[in-house]
Coordinates of C-alpha atoms in Angstrom, one line a residue:
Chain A
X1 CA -111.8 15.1 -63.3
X2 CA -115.1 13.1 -62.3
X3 CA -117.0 11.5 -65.3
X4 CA -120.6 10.9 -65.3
X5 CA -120.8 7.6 -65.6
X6 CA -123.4 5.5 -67.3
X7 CA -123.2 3.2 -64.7
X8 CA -126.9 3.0 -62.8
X9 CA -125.9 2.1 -59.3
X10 CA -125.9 5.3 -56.8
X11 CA -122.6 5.9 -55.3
X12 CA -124.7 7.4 -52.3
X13 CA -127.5 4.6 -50.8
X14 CA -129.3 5.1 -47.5
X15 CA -132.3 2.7 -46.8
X16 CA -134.2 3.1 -43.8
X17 CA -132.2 4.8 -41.6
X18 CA -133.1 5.1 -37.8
X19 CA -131.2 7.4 -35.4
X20 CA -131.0 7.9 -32.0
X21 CA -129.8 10.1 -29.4
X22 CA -131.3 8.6 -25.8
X23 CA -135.2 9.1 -26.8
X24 CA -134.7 11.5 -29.2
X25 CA -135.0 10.2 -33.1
X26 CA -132.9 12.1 -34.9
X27 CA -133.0 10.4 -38.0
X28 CA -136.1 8.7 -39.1
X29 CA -137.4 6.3 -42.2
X30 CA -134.3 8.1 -44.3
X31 CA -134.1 6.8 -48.0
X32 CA -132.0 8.7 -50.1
X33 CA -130.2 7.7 -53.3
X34 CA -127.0 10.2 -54.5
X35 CA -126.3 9.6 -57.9
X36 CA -122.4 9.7 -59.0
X37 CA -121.7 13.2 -60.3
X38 CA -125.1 14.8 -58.3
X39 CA -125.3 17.8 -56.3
X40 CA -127.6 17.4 -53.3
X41 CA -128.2 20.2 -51.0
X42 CA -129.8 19.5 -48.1
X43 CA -132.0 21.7 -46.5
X44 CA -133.9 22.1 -42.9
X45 CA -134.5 24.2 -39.4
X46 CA -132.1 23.7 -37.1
X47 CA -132.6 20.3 -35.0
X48 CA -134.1 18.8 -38.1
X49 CA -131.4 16.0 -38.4
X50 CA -129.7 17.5 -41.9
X51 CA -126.2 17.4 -39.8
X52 CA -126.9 14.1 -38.8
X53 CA -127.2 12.5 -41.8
X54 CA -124.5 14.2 -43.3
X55 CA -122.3 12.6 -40.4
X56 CA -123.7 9.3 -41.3
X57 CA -122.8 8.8 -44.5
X58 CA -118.8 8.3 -43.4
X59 CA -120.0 6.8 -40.1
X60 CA -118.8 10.1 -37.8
X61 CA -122.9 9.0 -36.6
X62 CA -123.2 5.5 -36.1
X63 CA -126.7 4.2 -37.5
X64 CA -129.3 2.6 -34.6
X65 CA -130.4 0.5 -37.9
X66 CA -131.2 0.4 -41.5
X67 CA -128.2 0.7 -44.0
X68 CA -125.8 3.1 -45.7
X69 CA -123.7 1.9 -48.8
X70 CA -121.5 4.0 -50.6
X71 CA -120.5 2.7 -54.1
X72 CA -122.5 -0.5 -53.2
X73 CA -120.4 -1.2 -50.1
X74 CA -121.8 -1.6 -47.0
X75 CA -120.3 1.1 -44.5
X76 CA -117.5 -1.5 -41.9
X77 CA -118.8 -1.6 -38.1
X78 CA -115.0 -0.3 -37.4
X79 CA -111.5 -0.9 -37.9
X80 CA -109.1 -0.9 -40.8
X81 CA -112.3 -1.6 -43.4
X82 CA -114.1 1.7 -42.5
X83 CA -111.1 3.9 -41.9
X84 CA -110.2 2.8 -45.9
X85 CA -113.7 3.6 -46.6
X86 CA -113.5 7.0 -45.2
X87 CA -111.0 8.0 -47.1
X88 CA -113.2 8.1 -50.1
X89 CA -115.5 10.1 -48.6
X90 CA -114.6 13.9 -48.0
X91 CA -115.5 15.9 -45.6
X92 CA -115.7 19.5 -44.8
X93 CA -116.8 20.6 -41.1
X94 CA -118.6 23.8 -40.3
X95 CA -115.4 24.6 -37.7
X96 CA -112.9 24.0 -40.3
X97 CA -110.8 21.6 -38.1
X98 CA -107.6 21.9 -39.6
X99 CA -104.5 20.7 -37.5
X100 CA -103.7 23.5 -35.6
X101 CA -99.9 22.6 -34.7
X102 CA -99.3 21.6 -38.7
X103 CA -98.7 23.8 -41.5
X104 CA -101.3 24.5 -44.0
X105 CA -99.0 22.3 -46.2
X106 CA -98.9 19.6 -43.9
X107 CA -103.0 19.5 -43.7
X108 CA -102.9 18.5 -47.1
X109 CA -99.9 15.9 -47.5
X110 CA -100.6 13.9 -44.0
X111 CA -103.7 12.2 -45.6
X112 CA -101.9 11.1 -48.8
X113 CA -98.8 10.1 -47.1
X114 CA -100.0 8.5 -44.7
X115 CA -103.1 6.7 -45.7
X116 CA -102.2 6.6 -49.3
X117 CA -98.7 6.0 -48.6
X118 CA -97.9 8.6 -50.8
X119 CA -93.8 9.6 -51.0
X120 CA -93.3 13.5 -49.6
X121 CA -92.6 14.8 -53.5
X122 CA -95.7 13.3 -54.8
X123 CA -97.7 14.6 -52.0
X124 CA -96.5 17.7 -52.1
X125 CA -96.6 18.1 -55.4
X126 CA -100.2 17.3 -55.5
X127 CA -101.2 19.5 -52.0
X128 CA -99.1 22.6 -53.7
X129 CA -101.6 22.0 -56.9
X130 CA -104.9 21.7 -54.8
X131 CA -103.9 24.9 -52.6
X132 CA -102.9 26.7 -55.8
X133 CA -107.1 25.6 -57.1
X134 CA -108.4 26.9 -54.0
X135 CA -106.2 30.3 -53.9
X136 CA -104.3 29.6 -50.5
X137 CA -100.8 28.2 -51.8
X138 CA -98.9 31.1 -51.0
X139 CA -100.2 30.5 -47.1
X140 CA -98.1 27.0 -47.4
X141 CA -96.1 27.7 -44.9
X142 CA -98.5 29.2 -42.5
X143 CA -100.3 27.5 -39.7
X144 CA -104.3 27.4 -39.8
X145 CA -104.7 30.1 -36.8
X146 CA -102.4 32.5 -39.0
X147 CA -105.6 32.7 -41.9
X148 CA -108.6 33.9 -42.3
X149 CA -111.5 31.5 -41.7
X150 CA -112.3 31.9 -45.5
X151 CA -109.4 30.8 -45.8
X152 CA -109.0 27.8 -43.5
X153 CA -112.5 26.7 -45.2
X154 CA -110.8 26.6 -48.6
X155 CA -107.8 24.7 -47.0
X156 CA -109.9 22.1 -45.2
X157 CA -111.5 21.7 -49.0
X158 CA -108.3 21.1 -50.4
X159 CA -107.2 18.8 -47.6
X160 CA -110.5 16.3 -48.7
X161 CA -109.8 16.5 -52.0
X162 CA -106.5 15.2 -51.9
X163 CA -107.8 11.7 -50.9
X164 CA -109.8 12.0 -54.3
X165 CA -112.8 10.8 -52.4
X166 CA -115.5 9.6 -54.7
X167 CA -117.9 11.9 -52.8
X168 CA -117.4 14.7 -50.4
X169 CA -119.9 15.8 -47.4
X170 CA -120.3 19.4 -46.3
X171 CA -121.9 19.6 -43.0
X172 CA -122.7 23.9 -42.8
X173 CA -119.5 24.9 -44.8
X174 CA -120.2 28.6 -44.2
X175 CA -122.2 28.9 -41.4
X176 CA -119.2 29.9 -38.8
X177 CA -117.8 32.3 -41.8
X178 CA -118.0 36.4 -41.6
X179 CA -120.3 37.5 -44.5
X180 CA -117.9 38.8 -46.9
X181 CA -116.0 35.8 -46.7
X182 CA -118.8 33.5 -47.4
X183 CA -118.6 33.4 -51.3
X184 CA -114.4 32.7 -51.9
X185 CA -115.6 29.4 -49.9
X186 CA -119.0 28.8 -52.0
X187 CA -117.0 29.6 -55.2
X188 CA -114.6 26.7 -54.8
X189 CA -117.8 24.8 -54.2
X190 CA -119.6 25.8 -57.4
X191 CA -116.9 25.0 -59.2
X192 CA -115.9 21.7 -57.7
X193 CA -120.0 21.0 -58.6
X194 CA -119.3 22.1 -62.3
X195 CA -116.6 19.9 -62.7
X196 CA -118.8 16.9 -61.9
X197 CA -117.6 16.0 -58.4
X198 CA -120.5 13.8 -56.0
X199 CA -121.6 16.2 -53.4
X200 CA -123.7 16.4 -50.0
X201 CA -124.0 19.7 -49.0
X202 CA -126.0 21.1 -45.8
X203 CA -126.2 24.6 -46.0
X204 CA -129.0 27.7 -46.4
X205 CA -127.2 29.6 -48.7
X206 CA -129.9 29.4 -51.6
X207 CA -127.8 30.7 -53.9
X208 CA -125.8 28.3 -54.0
X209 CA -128.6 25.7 -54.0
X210 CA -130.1 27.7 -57.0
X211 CA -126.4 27.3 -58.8
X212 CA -125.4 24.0 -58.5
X213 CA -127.6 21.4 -57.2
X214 CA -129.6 19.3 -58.7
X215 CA -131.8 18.3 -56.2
X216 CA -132.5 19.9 -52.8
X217 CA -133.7 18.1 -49.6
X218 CA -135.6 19.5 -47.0
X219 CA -135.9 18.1 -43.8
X220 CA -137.7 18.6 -41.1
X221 CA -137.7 16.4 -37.0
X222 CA -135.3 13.8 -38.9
X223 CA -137.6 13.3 -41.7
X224 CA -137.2 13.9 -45.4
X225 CA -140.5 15.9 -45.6
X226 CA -139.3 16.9 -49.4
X227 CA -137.2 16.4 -52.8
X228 CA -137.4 19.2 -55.2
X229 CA -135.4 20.5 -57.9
X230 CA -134.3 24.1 -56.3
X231 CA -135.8 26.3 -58.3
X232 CA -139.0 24.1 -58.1
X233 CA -138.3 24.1 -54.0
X234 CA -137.6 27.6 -53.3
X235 CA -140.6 29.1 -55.8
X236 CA -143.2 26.2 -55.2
X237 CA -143.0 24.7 -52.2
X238 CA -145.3 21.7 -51.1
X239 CA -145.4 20.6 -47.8
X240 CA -146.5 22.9 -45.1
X241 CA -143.2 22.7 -43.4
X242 CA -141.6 23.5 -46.2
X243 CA -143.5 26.7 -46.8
X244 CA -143.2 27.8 -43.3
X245 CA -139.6 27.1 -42.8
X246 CA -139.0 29.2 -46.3
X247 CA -141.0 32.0 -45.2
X248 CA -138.9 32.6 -42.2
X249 CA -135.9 32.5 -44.3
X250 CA -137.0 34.7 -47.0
X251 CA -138.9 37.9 -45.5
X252 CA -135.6 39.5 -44.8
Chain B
X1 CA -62.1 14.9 4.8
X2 CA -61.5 18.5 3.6
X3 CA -64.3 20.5 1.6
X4 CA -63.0 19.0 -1.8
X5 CA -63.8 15.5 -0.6
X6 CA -66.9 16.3 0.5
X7 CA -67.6 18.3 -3.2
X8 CA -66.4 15.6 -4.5
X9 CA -69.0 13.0 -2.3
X10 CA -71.4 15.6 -3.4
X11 CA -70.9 15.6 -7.1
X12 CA -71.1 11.8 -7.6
X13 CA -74.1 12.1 -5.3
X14 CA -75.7 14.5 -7.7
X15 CA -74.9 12.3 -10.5
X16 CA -76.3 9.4 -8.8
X17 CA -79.8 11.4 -8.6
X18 CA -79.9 12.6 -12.2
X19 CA -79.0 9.2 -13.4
X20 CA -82.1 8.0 -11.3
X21 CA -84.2 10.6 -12.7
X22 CA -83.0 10.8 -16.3
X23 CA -84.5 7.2 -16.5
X24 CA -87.5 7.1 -14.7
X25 CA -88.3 10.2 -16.9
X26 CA -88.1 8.2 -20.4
X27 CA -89.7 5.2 -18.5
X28 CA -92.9 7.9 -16.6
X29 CA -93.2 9.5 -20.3
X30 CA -93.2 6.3 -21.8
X31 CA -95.7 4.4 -19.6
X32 CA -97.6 7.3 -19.3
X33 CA -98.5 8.2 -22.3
X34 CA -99.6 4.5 -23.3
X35 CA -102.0 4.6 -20.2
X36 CA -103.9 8.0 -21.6
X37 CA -103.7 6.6 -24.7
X38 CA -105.1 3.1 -23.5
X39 CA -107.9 5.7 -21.4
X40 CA -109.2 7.4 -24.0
X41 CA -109.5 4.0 -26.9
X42 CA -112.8 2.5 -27.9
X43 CA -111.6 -0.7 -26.5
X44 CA -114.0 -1.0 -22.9
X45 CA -111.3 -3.6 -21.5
X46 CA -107.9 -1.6 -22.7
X47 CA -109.9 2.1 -20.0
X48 CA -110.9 0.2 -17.3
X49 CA -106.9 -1.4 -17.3
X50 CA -105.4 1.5 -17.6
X51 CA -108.3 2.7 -15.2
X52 CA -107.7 0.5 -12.9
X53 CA -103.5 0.7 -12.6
X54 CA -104.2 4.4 -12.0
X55 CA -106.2 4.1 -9.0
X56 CA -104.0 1.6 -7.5
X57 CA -100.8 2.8 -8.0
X58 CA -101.7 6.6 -7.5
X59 CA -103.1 6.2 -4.1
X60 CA -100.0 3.8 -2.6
X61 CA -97.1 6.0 -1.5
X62 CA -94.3 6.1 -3.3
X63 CA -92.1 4.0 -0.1
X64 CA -94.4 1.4 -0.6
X65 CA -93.8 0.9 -4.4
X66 CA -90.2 0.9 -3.6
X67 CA -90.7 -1.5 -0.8
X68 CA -92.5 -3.7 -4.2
X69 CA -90.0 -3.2 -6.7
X70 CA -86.7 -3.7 -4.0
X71 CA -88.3 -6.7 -1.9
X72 CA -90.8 -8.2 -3.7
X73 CA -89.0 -8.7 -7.8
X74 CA -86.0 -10.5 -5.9
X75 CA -88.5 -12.8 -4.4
X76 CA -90.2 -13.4 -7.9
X77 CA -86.6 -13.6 -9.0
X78 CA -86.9 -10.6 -11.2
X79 CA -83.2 -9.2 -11.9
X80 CA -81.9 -6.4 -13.8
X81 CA -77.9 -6.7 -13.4
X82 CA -76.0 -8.8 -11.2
X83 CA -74.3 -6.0 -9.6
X84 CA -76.3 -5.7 -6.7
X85 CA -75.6 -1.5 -6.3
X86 CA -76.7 -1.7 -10.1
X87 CA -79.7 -3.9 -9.5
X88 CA -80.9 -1.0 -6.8
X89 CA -80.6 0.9 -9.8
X90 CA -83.2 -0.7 -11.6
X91 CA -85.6 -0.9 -9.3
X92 CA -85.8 2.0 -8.2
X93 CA -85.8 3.2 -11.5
X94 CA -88.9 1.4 -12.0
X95 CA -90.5 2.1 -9.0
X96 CA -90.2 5.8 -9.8
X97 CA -91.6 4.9 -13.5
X98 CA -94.5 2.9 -12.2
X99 CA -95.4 5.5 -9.9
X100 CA -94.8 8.9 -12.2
X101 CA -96.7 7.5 -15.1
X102 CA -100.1 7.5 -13.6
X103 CA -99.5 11.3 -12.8
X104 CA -98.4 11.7 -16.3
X105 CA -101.0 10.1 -17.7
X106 CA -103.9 12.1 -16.0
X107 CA -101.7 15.1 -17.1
X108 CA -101.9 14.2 -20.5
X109 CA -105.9 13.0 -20.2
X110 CA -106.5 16.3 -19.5
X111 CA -104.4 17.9 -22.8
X112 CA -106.2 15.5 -24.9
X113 CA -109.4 16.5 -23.6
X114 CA -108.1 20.3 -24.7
X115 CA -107.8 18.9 -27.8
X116 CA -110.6 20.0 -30.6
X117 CA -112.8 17.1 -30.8
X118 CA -113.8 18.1 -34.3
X119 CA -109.6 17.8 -35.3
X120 CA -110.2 13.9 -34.2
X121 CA -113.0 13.8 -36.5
X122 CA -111.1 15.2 -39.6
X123 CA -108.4 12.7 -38.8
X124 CA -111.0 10.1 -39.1
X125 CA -112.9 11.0 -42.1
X126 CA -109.1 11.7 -43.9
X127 CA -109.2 7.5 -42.9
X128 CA -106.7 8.1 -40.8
X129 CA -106.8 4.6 -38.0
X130 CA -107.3 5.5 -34.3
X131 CA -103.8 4.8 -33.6
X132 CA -102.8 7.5 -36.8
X133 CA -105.5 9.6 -35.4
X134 CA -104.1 9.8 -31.6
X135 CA -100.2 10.1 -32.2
X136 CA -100.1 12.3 -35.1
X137 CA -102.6 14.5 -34.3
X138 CA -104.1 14.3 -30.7
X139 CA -101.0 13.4 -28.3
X140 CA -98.7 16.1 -30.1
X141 CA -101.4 18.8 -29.5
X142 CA -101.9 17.5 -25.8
X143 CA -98.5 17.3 -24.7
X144 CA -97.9 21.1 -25.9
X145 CA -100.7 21.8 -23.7
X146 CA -99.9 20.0 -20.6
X147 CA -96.1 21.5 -20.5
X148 CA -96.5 23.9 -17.5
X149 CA -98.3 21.0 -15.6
X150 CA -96.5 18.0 -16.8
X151 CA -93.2 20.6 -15.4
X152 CA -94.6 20.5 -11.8
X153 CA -95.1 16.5 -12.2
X154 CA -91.2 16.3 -13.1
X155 CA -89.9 18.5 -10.8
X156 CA -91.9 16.3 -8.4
X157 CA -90.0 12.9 -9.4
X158 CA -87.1 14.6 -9.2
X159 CA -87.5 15.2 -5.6
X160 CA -88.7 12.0 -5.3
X161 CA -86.1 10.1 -6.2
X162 CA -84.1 10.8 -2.5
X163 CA -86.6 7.7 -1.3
X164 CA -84.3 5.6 -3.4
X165 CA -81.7 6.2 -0.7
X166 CA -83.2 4.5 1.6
X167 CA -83.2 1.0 -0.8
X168 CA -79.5 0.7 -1.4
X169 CA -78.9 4.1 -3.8
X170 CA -76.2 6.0 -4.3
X171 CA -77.6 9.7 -4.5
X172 CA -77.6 13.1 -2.8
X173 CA -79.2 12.1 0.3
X174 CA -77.3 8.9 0.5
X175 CA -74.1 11.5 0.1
X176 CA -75.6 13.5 2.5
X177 CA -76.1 10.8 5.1
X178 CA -72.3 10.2 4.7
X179 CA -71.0 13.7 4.4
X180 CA -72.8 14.2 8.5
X181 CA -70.9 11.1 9.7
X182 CA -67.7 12.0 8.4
X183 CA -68.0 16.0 9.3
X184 CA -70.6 16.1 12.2
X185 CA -69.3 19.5 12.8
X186 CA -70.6 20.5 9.4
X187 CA -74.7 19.5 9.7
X188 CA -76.4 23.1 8.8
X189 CA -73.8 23.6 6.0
X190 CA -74.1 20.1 4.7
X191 CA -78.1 20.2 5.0
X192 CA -77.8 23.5 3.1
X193 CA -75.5 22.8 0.5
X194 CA -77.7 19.3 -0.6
X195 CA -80.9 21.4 -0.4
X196 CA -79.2 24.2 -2.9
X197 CA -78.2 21.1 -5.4
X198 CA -82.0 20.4 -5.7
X199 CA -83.3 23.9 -6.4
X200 CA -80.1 24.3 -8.8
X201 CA -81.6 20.7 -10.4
X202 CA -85.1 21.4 -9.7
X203 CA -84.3 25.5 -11.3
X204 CA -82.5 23.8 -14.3
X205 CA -85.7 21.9 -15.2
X206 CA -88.3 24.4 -14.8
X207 CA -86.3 26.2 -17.4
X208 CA -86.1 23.9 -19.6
X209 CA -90.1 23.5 -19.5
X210 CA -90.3 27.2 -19.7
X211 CA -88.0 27.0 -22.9
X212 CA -90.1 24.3 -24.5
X213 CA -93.5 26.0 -23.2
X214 CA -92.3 28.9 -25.3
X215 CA -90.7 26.9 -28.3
X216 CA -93.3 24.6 -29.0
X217 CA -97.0 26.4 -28.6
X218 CA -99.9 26.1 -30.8
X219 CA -101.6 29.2 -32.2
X220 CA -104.9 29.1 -31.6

């Protein structure tokens, strides 16, 4: 679906990013190239800006300064320019967010119809194919409250895909999930990875970080403290932070 | 005047009201749902209008708009019909609009402030435009909240339209006002009788919002 292109430009760019909230930096001195077809997980305790960025990256988070490009665009102030942008860029929410008063159907066509101006056939067509991937199509007809949140996860996957972003964000995917249904969502996941899509993905599940990315991130007062390959992170850690922070994960 | 003549003053009195009503409900719903829409964009000057018309028109009473729309439009030579019964019509339709919209508008503020944020924010990052973003997927999900409120706000104009008797209306009170002079033996039953074609009105509509309330709610 995704080619790894021999092209050198990164599809992801952040240089110096700067981040506020009142006094409060939440993002500092980011710079962070994602590579077309590149799996980054990124990694941190909680208040260490790793949602932040995420949100940056399709402008959810405006930027107090520096610069974000994606495919060497500069990200639009507002308007028409960034809502076309957007729609290259997926997103999946820790909350899910469908549309609660549309069918799960409907979550997946509204995008392509009416942003890609789609026709209903072809959009449906495409949504039924997506849900059938992620293992929800016979829900169709359902409405998001009437599924599991496993389930709704997998839908509001589907839903980003059918823009065919060039990239897609994942901001805590399984962190408002029961246990047991934490894997049918990180399956979709490593399997989206394998097939070569671009991903950002904040999370602590290391297990997926150990299956499918290439690099993990680990942040730490909205600094990138550290870039590691994960097995290289999670066995042989280098910054204090980062041996502290996995040490609190781990012992249980 | 027997009792069918005075049914009959009655019936095109009730007619006169609901005519009234019927359009100062498309204009209220119409008006105010561009106000809450206008209070909740990213555009500074586009809140503080709608803002602003709120305040103002909120806190005048509803005689006074009237007064506005029946004496002051003539004077700025604003006309709706040349039929001058018709014309009342108009304005007081207006008037009623004018006024209603600001209640259904901070109504509907408060639906869309029910609303999800995050469910703005997928609308957005799907690149849905702000205007995609608020009538497909805010304003639907706020105006199946705000049914049992936006009910009361109805069943309010509805009563209100009996100030457009006093500025040249034909309606229930008008046809109640005529009904005493012609049978001032009749008073209590005449009073009684106009007060029981509200609540049948006023009944009628809170059934109808029941009936939507039930029809149209979002699982959550």
């Amino acid at each position: 679906m995704i080619q790894h292109t021999s092209e050198q430009r990164p599809l992801v760019q952040m240089r110096q990013v700067q981040k506020f909230f009142g006094d409060f930096q939440a993002l500092k001195d980011i710079d962070l190239d994602i590579q077309a077809g590149e799996v980054v997980v990124v990694i941190g305790p909680s208040g260490s800006g790793k949602s932040t960025l995420c949100r940056t990256i399709n402008r959810l988070e405006t930027i107090d300064s520096g610069e974000i490009l994606i495919d060497g665009e500069k990200l639009p102030e507002e308007g028409a320019r960034l809502a076309k942008l957007r729609s290259d860029v997926g997103m999946v929410f820790q909350s899910f967010n469908l549309f609660a008063h549309k069918t799960i159907l409907e979550n997946v066509t509204l995008g392509p119809m009416k942003v890609r101006r789609l026709p209903a056939a072809k959009a449906k067509e495409e949504a039924m194919a997506l849900l059938e991937r992620v293992g929800v199509a016979h829900q169709a007809q359902k409405y998001p409250a009437q599924l599991s949140g496993g389930q709704q996860q997998r839908v509001a996957i589907a839903r980003a895909l059918a823009m065919k972003p060039k990239v897609m964000l994942f901001d805590e995917p399984t962190s408002a999930l029961d246990p047991e249904m934490i894997n049918e969502v990180l399956d979709v996941m490593v399997t989206l990875a394998k097939e070569g899509m671009t991903m950002v993905v904040v999370t602590h599940e290391m297990g997926f970080a150990r299956k499918a990315a290439n690099r993990v991130v680990f942040m730490a007062d909205g600094q990138i403290v550290e870039v590691a390959e994960p097995e290289e992170f999670f066995t042989n850690p280098q910054s204090a932070r980062a041996k502290d922070f996995l040490s609190k994960i781990l012992t249980h | 005047m027997d009792i069918f003549d005075l049914s009959g003053l009655f019936l095109s009195g009730a007619w006169g009201t609901l005519r009234l009503f019927l359009l100062a409900l498309v204009g209220s719903l119409a008006l105010g749902t561009l106000l809450a829409a206008m209070r909740v964009s990213p555009t500074p000057v586009l809140r503080g209008a709608a803002a602003t018309y709120v305040t103002v028109v909120r806190n005048t009473p509803l005689t006074l708009v009237m007064f506005f729309c029946a004496f002051g439009l003539p004077i700025l030579d604003i006309q709706f019909a040349s039929d001058r019964g018709l014309n009342s019509f108009f304005y007081a339709s207006l008037a009623l609009s004018a006024y209603t919209a600001c209640f259904v508008a901070e109504t509907l503020r408060s639906g869309i402030a029910a609303i999800p944020v995050g469910q703005a924010e997928a609308a957005r990052a799907i690149g849905l435009s702000f205007r995609q973003t608020l009538s497909l997927i805010v304003l639907p999900q706020a105006f199946r909240t705000v049914i049992p409120p936006l009910g009361s706000v109805v069943i309010a104009m509805l009563k209100n339209t009996s100030i457009a008797s006093a500025f040249n209306n034909r309606e229930l009170i008008s046809a109640m006002r005529s009904g005493i002079e012609i049978r001032g033996d009749m008073v209590i039953t005449i009073l009684i009788a106009t007060a029981l074609i509200y609540l049948v009105l006023a009944l009628g509509l809170g059934r109808i919002f029941d009936l939507l309330e039930r029809k149209l709610v979002i699982l959550r």
